[in-house]
CSV table of C-alpha atoms and ligand atoms in Angstrom, one decimal:
chain,number,residue,atom,x,y,z
O,1,UNK,CA,0.0,0.0,0.0
O,2,UNK,CA,2.8,2.4,1.0
O,3,UNK,CA,4.5,1.7,-2.4
O,4,UNK,CA,1.3,2.5,-4.3
O,5,UNK,CA,0.9,5.8,-2.4
O,6,UNK,CA,4.5,6.7,-3.0
O,7,UNK,CA,4.1,5.9,-6.7
O,8,UNK,CA,1.2,8.4,-7.0
O,9,UNK,CA,2.7,11.2,-9.0
O,10,UNK,CA,1.5,13.9,-6.5
O,11,UNK,CA,3.7,12.5,-3.7
O,12,UNK,CA,6.6,12.2,-6.1
O,13,UNK,CA,6.0,15.8,-7.4
O,14,UNK,CA,5.8,17.1,-3.8
O,15,UNK,CA,9.1,15.5,-3.0
O,16,UNK,CA,10.9,16.6,-6.1
O,17,UNK,CA,9.6,20.2,-6.2
O,18,UNK,CA,9.5,20.7,-2.4
O,19,UNK,CA,5.8,21.4,-2.4
O,20,UNK,CA,3.0,20.3,0.0
O,21,UNK,CA,1.1,17.5,-1.7
O,22,UNK,CA,-2.0,19.6,-2.0
O,23,UNK,CA,0.0,22.2,-4.0
O,24,UNK,CA,1.1,19.7,-6.7
O,25,UNK,CA,-0.3,20.0,-10.2
O,26,UNK,CA,-1.5,16.3,-10.1
O,27,UNK,CA,-3.5,17.0,-6.9
O,28,UNK,CA,-5.0,20.2,-8.2
O,29,UNK,CA,-5.9,18.6,-11.5
O,30,UNK,CA,-7.7,15.8,-9.5
O,31,UNK,CA,-9.6,18.4,-7.5
O,32,UNK,CA,-10.4,20.4,-10.6
O,33,UNK,CA,-11.7,17.2,-12.2
O,34,UNK,CA,-13.8,16.4,-9.2
O,35,UNK,CA,-15.1,20.0,-9.0
O,36,UNK,CA,-16.1,19.9,-12.6
O,37,UNK,CA,-18.1,16.6,-12.2
O,38,UNK,CA,-19.7,17.9,-9.0
O,39,UNK,CA,-20.5,21.3,-10.6
O,40,UNK,CA,-22.2,19.6,-13.6
O,41,UNK,CA,-24.3,17.4,-11.3
O,42,UNK,CA,-25.1,20.3,-8.9
O,43,UNK,CA,-26.2,22.4,-11.9
O,44,UNK,CA,-28.4,19.6,-13.0
O,45,UNK,CA,-29.9,19.2,-9.5
O,46,UNK,CA,-30.4,23.0,-8.9
O,47,UNK,CA,-32.0,23.5,-12.3
O,48,UNK,CA,-34.3,20.5,-12.0
O,49,UNK,CA,-35.5,21.5,-8.5
O,50,UNK,CA,-35.6,25.3,-8.9
O,51,UNK,CA,-37.5,27.5,-11.2
O,52,UNK,CA,-35.8,30.6,-10.0
O,53,UNK,CA,-33.1,31.6,-12.6
O,54,UNK,CA,-31.3,33.8,-10.0
O,55,UNK,CA,-30.6,30.8,-7.8
O,56,UNK,CA,-29.5,28.7,-10.8
O,57,UNK,CA,-27.1,31.5,-12.0
O,58,UNK,CA,-25.8,32.0,-8.5
O,59,UNK,CA,-25.1,28.3,-8.1
O,60,UNK,CA,-23.3,28.1,-11.4
O,61,UNK,CA,-21.3,31.3,-10.8
O,62,UNK,CA,-20.1,29.9,-7.4
O,63,UNK,CA,-18.9,26.7,-8.9
O,64,UNK,CA,-17.3,28.5,-11.8
O,65,UNK,CA,-15.5,30.7,-9.3
O,66,UNK,CA,-14.1,27.7,-7.4
O,67,UNK,CA,-12.9,26.0,-10.7
O,68,UNK,CA,-11.4,29.3,-11.8
O,69,UNK,CA,-9.5,29.8,-8.5
O,70,UNK,CA,-8.1,26.3,-8.7
O,71,UNK,CA,-7.0,27.0,-12.2
O,72,UNK,CA,-5.2,30.2,-11.1
O,73,UNK,CA,-3.5,28.3,-8.3
O,74,UNK,CA,-2.4,25.6,-10.8
O,75,UNK,CA,-0.9,28.1,-13.2
O,76,UNK,CA,1.0,29.8,-10.3
O,77,UNK,CA,2.4,26.5,-9.1
O,78,UNK,CA,3.5,25.3,-12.6
O,79,UNK,CA,5.3,28.7,-13.1
O,80,UNK,CA,7.0,28.2,-9.7
O,81,UNK,CA,8.2,24.7,-10.8
O,82,UNK,CA,9.5,26.0,-14.1
O,83,UNK,CA,11.4,28.8,-12.2
O,84,UNK,CA,12.9,26.3,-9.8
O,85,UNK,CA,14.0,23.9,-12.6
O,86,UNK,CA,15.6,26.8,-14.6
O,87,UNK,CA,17.4,28.1,-11.5
O,88,UNK,CA,18.9,24.6,-10.9
O,89,UNK,CA,20.1,24.3,-14.5
O,90,UNK,CA,21.5,27.8,-14.5
O,91,UNK,CA,23.3,27.1,-11.2
O,92,UNK,CA,24.8,24.0,-12.6
O,93,UNK,CA,26.0,25.8,-15.8
O,94,UNK,CA,27.4,28.6,-13.6
O,95,UNK,CA,29.3,26.3,-11.3
O,96,UNK,CA,30.8,24.4,-14.3
O,97,UNK,CA,31.8,27.7,-16.0
O,98,UNK,CA,33.4,28.9,-12.8
O,99,UNK,CA,35.4,25.7,-12.4
O,100,UNK,CA,36.6,25.6,-15.9
O,101,UNK,CA,38.8,28.7,-15.7
O,102,UNK,CA,40.9,27.7,-12.7
O,103,UNK,CA,41.2,24.1,-14.1
O,104,UNK,CA,42.4,25.5,-17.4
O,105,UNK,CA,44.9,27.7,-15.6
O,106,UNK,CA,46.2,24.8,-13.6
O,107,UNK,CA,46.6,22.8,-16.8
O,108,UNK,CA,48.9,25.4,-18.3
O,109,UNK,CA,51.0,25.6,-15.1
O,110,UNK,CA,51.5,21.8,-15.2
O,111,UNK,CA,52.4,21.9,-18.9
O,112,UNK,CA,55.0,24.7,-18.4
O,113,UNK,CA,56.5,22.8,-15.4
O,114,UNK,CA,56.5,19.5,-17.3
O,115,UNK,CA,58.2,21.1,-20.3
O,116,UNK,CA,61.1,22.1,-18.1
O,117,UNK,CA,60.9,25.7,-19.5
O,118,UNK,CA,60.7,27.2,-16.0
O,119,UNK,CA,63.1,25.0,-14.1
O,120,UNK,CA,64.5,21.5,-14.9
O,121,UNK,CA,62.6,18.8,-13.1
O,122,UNK,CA,63.9,15.5,-11.6
O,123,UNK,CA,62.3,12.2,-12.8
O,124,UNK,CA,60.5,11.9,-9.5
O,125,UNK,CA,59.1,15.4,-9.8
O,126,UNK,CA,58.1,14.7,-13.4
O,127,UNK,CA,56.2,11.6,-12.3
O,128,UNK,CA,54.3,13.6,-9.6
O,129,UNK,CA,53.6,16.4,-12.0
O,130,UNK,CA,52.3,14.0,-14.7
O,131,UNK,CA,49.9,12.5,-12.1
O,132,UNK,CA,48.7,16.0,-11.2
O,133,UNK,CA,48.3,16.9,-14.8
O,134,UNK,CA,46.3,13.8,-15.6
O,135,UNK,CA,44.0,14.3,-12.5
O,136,UNK,CA,43.4,17.9,-13.6
O,137,UNK,CA,42.7,16.8,-17.1
O,138,UNK,CA,40.1,14.3,-15.9
O,139,UNK,CA,38.4,17.0,-13.8
O,140,UNK,CA,38.5,19.4,-16.7
O,141,UNK,CA,37.0,16.8,-19.0
O,142,UNK,CA,34.3,16.1,-16.5
O,143,UNK,CA,33.5,19.8,-16.0
O,144,UNK,CA,33.4,20.3,-19.8
O,145,UNK,CA,31.2,17.3,-20.3
O,146,UNK,CA,28.9,18.4,-17.5
O,147,UNK,CA,28.6,21.8,-19.0
O,148,UNK,CA,27.9,20.7,-22.5
O,149,UNK,CA,25.7,17.8,-21.4
O,150,UNK,CA,23.5,19.9,-19.1
O,151,UNK,CA,23.0,22.2,-22.1
O,152,UNK,CA,22.3,19.2,-24.2
O,153,UNK,CA,19.8,17.9,-21.6
O,154,UNK,CA,17.9,21.1,-22.1
O,155,UNK,CA,17.9,20.4,-25.8
O,156,UNK,CA,20.5,23.1,-26.9
O,157,UNK,CA,23.2,20.8,-28.4
O,158,UNK,CA,22.8,19.3,-31.8
O,159,UNK,CA,23.6,15.6,-32.1
O,160,UNK,CA,26.1,14.3,-34.6
O,161,UNK,CA,25.1,10.9,-35.8
O,162,UNK,CA,27.6,8.8,-37.7
O,163,UNK,CA,28.5,5.1,-38.1
O,164,UNK,CA,30.2,4.0,-34.9
O,165,UNK,CA,32.1,0.9,-33.9
O,166,UNK,CA,30.6,-0.1,-30.6
O,167,UNK,CA,33.1,-2.9,-29.9
O,168,UNK,CA,36.0,-0.4,-30.1
O,169,UNK,CA,34.1,2.1,-28.0
O,170,UNK,CA,33.4,-0.5,-25.3
O,171,UNK,CA,37.1,-1.6,-25.4
O,172,UNK,CA,38.2,2.1,-25.1
O,173,UNK,CA,36.0,2.6,-22.1
O,174,UNK,CA,37.3,-0.6,-20.5
O,175,UNK,CA,40.9,0.5,-21.0
O,176,UNK,CA,40.1,4.0,-19.6
O,177,UNK,CA,38.4,2.5,-16.6
O,178,UNK,CA,41.1,0.0,-15.8
O,179,UNK,CA,43.2,2.2,-13.4
O,180,UNK,CA,40.1,2.9,-11.3
O,181,UNK,CA,39.1,-0.8,-11.3
O,182,UNK,CA,42.6,-1.9,-10.5
O,183,UNK,CA,42.7,0.4,-7.4
O,184,UNK,CA,39.7,-1.6,-6.0
O,185,UNK,CA,41.0,-5.0,-7.4
O,186,UNK,CA,37.8,-5.2,-9.5
O,187,UNK,CA,37.9,-7.5,-12.5
O,188,UNK,CA,36.3,-6.2,-15.8
O,189,UNK,CA,35.2,-9.0,-18.1
O,190,UNK,CA,34.1,-8.5,-21.7
O,191,UNK,CA,31.4,-10.7,-23.0
O,192,UNK,CA,31.2,-10.0,-26.7
O,193,UNK,CA,29.8,-12.2,-29.5
O,194,UNK,CA,32.2,-14.1,-31.7
O,195,UNK,CA,30.7,-12.5,-34.8
O,196,UNK,CA,31.7,-8.8,-35.2
O,197,UNK,CA,29.0,-6.4,-34.2
O,198,UNK,CA,27.5,-4.2,-36.9
O,199,UNK,CA,28.1,-0.4,-36.7
O,200,UNK,CA,25.6,1.7,-34.9
O,201,UNK,CA,24.5,5.1,-36.1
O,202,UNK,CA,25.0,7.3,-33.1
O,203,UNK,CA,26.7,10.4,-31.7
O,204,UNK,CA,29.9,8.6,-30.6
O,205,UNK,CA,31.0,11.1,-28.0
O,206,UNK,CA,27.7,11.0,-26.3
O,207,UNK,CA,27.2,7.2,-26.4
O,208,UNK,CA,30.8,7.0,-25.0
O,209,UNK,CA,29.6,9.1,-22.1
O,210,UNK,CA,26.7,6.8,-21.5
O,211,UNK,CA,28.8,3.6,-21.5
O,212,UNK,CA,31.6,5.2,-19.5
O,213,UNK,CA,29.1,6.5,-16.9
O,214,UNK,CA,27.7,3.0,-16.5
O,215,UNK,CA,31.1,1.4,-16.1
O,216,UNK,CA,32.3,4.2,-13.8
O,217,UNK,CA,29.2,3.7,-11.6
O,218,UNK,CA,29.7,-0.1,-11.6
O,219,UNK,CA,33.2,0.4,-10.2
O,220,UNK,CA,32.1,3.1,-7.8
O,221,UNK,CA,29.2,1.0,-6.3
O,222,UNK,CA,31.0,-2.3,-6.2
O,223,UNK,CA,33.0,-3.4,-3.2
O,224,UNK,CA,36.7,-4.3,-3.7
O,225,UNK,CA,37.4,-7.6,-5.5
O,226,UNK,CA,34.1,-7.6,-7.2
O,227,UNK,CA,33.4,-8.3,-10.9
O,228,UNK,CA,32.0,-6.2,-13.7
O,229,UNK,CA,30.8,-7.7,-16.9
O,230,UNK,CA,30.3,-5.6,-20.1
O,231,UNK,CA,28.3,-7.4,-22.8
O,232,UNK,CA,26.9,-6.4,-26.2
O,233,UNK,CA,24.8,-8.3,-28.7
O,234,UNK,CA,22.4,-7.5,-31.6
O,235,UNK,CA,18.7,-7.9,-31.2
O,236,UNK,CA,16.6,-9.1,-34.1
O,237,UNK,CA,19.2,-7.5,-36.5
O,238,UNK,CA,17.7,-4.1,-35.6
O,239,UNK,CA,19.1,-3.0,-32.3
O,240,UNK,CA,22.2,-3.4,-30.2
O,241,UNK,CA,21.9,-4.3,-26.6
O,242,UNK,CA,24.7,-3.3,-24.3
O,243,UNK,CA,24.7,-4.3,-20.6
O,244,UNK,CA,27.0,-3.5,-17.7
O,245,UNK,CA,26.6,-5.9,-14.8
O,246,UNK,CA,28.2,-5.6,-11.4
O,247,UNK,CA,28.4,-7.5,-8.1
O,248,UNK,CA,27.9,-4.3,-6.1
O,249,UNK,CA,25.6,-2.8,-3.5
O,250,UNK,CA,22.5,-3.0,-5.7
O,251,UNK,CA,19.6,-0.6,-5.7
O,252,UNK,CA,16.5,-0.7,-3.3
O,253,UNK,CA,13.6,-2.0,-5.4
O,254,UNK,CA,11.3,1.0,-4.6
O,255,UNK,CA,14.0,3.5,-5.8
O,256,UNK,CA,14.7,1.9,-9.2
O,257,UNK,CA,12.1,4.1,-11.0
O,258,UNK,CA,13.6,7.3,-9.7
O,259,UNK,CA,17.3,6.6,-10.6
O,260,UNK,CA,17.1,8.3,-14.0
O,261,UNK,CA,15.7,11.5,-12.6
O,262,UNK,CA,17.7,14.6,-12.1
O,263,UNK,CA,20.0,14.7,-9.0
O,264,UNK,CA,18.6,11.4,-7.6
O,265,UNK,CA,20.9,9.3,-5.5
O,266,UNK,CA,19.7,6.0,-4.0
O,267,UNK,CA,19.5,5.9,-0.2
O,268,UNK,CA,22.3,3.3,-0.1
O,269,UNK,CA,24.6,5.2,-2.5
O,270,UNK,CA,26.6,6.8,0.4
O,271,UNK,CA,27.6,3.4,1.8
O,272,UNK,CA,29.8,2.9,-1.3
O,273,UNK,CA,30.6,6.5,-2.4
O,274,UNK,CA,29.8,9.8,-0.9
O,275,UNK,CA,30.9,11.5,-4.2
O,276,UNK,CA,28.2,11.8,-6.7
O,277,UNK,CA,25.8,14.3,-8.3
O,278,UNK,CA,22.9,12.1,-9.3
O,279,UNK,CA,23.2,13.6,-12.8
O,280,UNK,CA,25.0,10.9,-14.8
O,281,UNK,CA,22.1,8.6,-15.3
O,282,UNK,CA,19.7,11.5,-16.0
O,283,UNK,CA,22.0,12.8,-18.7
O,284,UNK,CA,22.6,9.2,-20.0
O,285,UNK,CA,18.8,8.7,-20.3
O,286,UNK,CA,18.5,12.0,-22.2
O,287,UNK,CA,21.2,10.9,-24.6
O,288,UNK,CA,19.7,7.4,-25.1
O,289,UNK,CA,16.2,8.9,-25.6
O,290,UNK,CA,17.5,11.2,-28.3
O,291,UNK,CA,18.8,8.1,-30.1
O,292,UNK,CA,15.3,6.5,-29.9
O,293,UNK,CA,16.8,3.9,-27.6
O,294,UNK,CA,16.0,2.6,-24.1
O,295,UNK,CA,18.0,2.5,-20.9
O,296,UNK,CA,16.9,0.5,-17.8
O,297,UNK,CA,18.2,-1.4,-14.8
O,298,UNK,CA,17.6,-4.7,-13.1
O,299,UNK,CA,19.0,-4.9,-9.6
O,300,UNK,CA,18.9,-6.7,-6.3
O,301,UNK,CA,20.1,-4.9,-3.2
O,302,UNK,CA,23.4,-6.3,-1.8
O,303,UNK,CA,23.7,-8.6,-4.8
O,304,UNK,CA,24.4,-6.3,-7.8
O,305,UNK,CA,22.9,-4.4,-10.7
O,306,UNK,CA,22.7,-4.8,-14.5
O,307,UNK,CA,22.2,-1.6,-16.6
O,308,UNK,CA,20.9,-2.1,-20.1
O,309,UNK,CA,21.1,0.2,-23.1
O,310,UNK,CA,19.3,-0.7,-26.3
O,311,UNK,CA,20.0,1.4,-29.4
O,312,UNK,CA,18.6,1.1,-32.9
O,313,UNK,CA,21.3,0.3,-35.4
O,314,UNK,CA,20.0,3.0,-37.8
O,315,UNK,CA,18.7,6.4,-36.8
O,316,UNK,CA,15.5,7.7,-38.2
O,317,UNK,CA,17.3,11.0,-38.8
O,318,UNK,CA,21.0,11.4,-39.3
O,319,UNK,CA,21.2,14.7,-37.5
O,320,UNK,CA,19.1,16.8,-35.2
X,1,LIG,P1,26.0,9.6,-9.1
X,1,LIG,O1,26.9,10.7,-9.4
X,1,LIG,O2,25.4,9.8,-7.8
X,1,LIG,O3,26.7,8.3,-9.2
X,1,LIG,P2,24.3,8.8,-11.3
X,1,LIG,O4,23.2,9.6,-11.9
X,1,LIG,O5,25.3,8.2,-12.1
X,1,LIG,O6,24.8,9.7,-10.1
X,1,LIG,O7,23.6,7.6,-10.5
X,1,LIG,C1,22.4,7.9,-9.7
X,1,LIG,C2,22.3,6.9,-8.6
X,1,LIG,O8,22.0,5.6,-9.1
X,1,LIG,C3,23.5,6.8,-7.8
X,1,LIG,O9,23.7,7.8,-6.8
X,1,LIG,C4,23.3,5.4,-7.1
X,1,LIG,O10,22.5,5.6,-6.0
X,1,LIG,C5,22.6,4.7,-8.2
X,1,LIG,N1,23.5,3.8,-9.0
X,1,LIG,C6,24.0,4.0,-10.2
X,1,LIG,N2,24.7,3.0,-10.7
X,1,LIG,C7,24.7,2.1,-9.7
X,1,LIG,C8,25.3,0.8,-9.6
X,1,LIG,N3,26.0,0.2,-10.6
X,1,LIG,N4,25.0,0.1,-8.4
X,1,LIG,C9,24.3,0.6,-7.4
X,1,LIG,N5,23.7,1.9,-7.5
X,1,LIG,C10,23.9,2.6,-8.6
């Protein structure tokens, strides 16, 4: 019963938009619906029992007034939701912008020091500087991605569809993720078909972000010495199905539906990693949706999760 109540959109809306449940658009729509039915019935009753046109008009006017007031309230609340949502996006863009400048500055400092133009560096210093440079690069990439992807999530960025070798893309992501996985002694297994996979028409950079995010999450939410399996296969010759499985903390069953919403982090996420924005899956879903694909997860708490991405091999449009 509790689950059914939680799934009602008015409770979900109240939570997401920080409103009282009676202020949510779903609740107000419900009340407006009920008010319309009641008013129709009341008008019928009043007019069938009264001959006095003044009473009939007064009754109808009162009910119309109530419906109108509810309508005004609804419009106000929807405007407030839009303002909150825009403010969040602007905040995110602003933070990313602000972070980009100091990170770019740091990048050049590392480059100058590594080139030896300022002062010669010892091999030990060079190694440390290289590590610093790479960490800064990762952060810069992340911030850039975040910036462009939040814009993309709002529909600003055009998608560049082209033939893409998914096997290579998955291999690249695996290689990039290896240092992170090694630190936690996590094994990454590839489970690819013996026949080569067909090319997929997609925006390679963006699909790379999706796969990379899933593998990155699998590492983050899996205890040391766990296993991650990346698989891919074609479905009915029309789609490609990519999956990323892990033996990690899993996701509570009543939270699975919320995972792909903006800023959502499951209640058990902190047990594995306190670092996270709750944005990756939201952005991933946006990207997959714009490829006319599907992304979903099957998971059992404390056992592990499998994230699936299904993409059509051919896009209906080659650009958007
Ligand atoms: P975050 O930056 O928090 O990792 P994501 O949008 O990538 O944001 O993921 C949203 C939430 O989904 C995470 O906070 C976590 O609760 C859950 N999640 C994602 N991937 C996994 C996984 N492989 N195992 C368990 N939970 C996961």
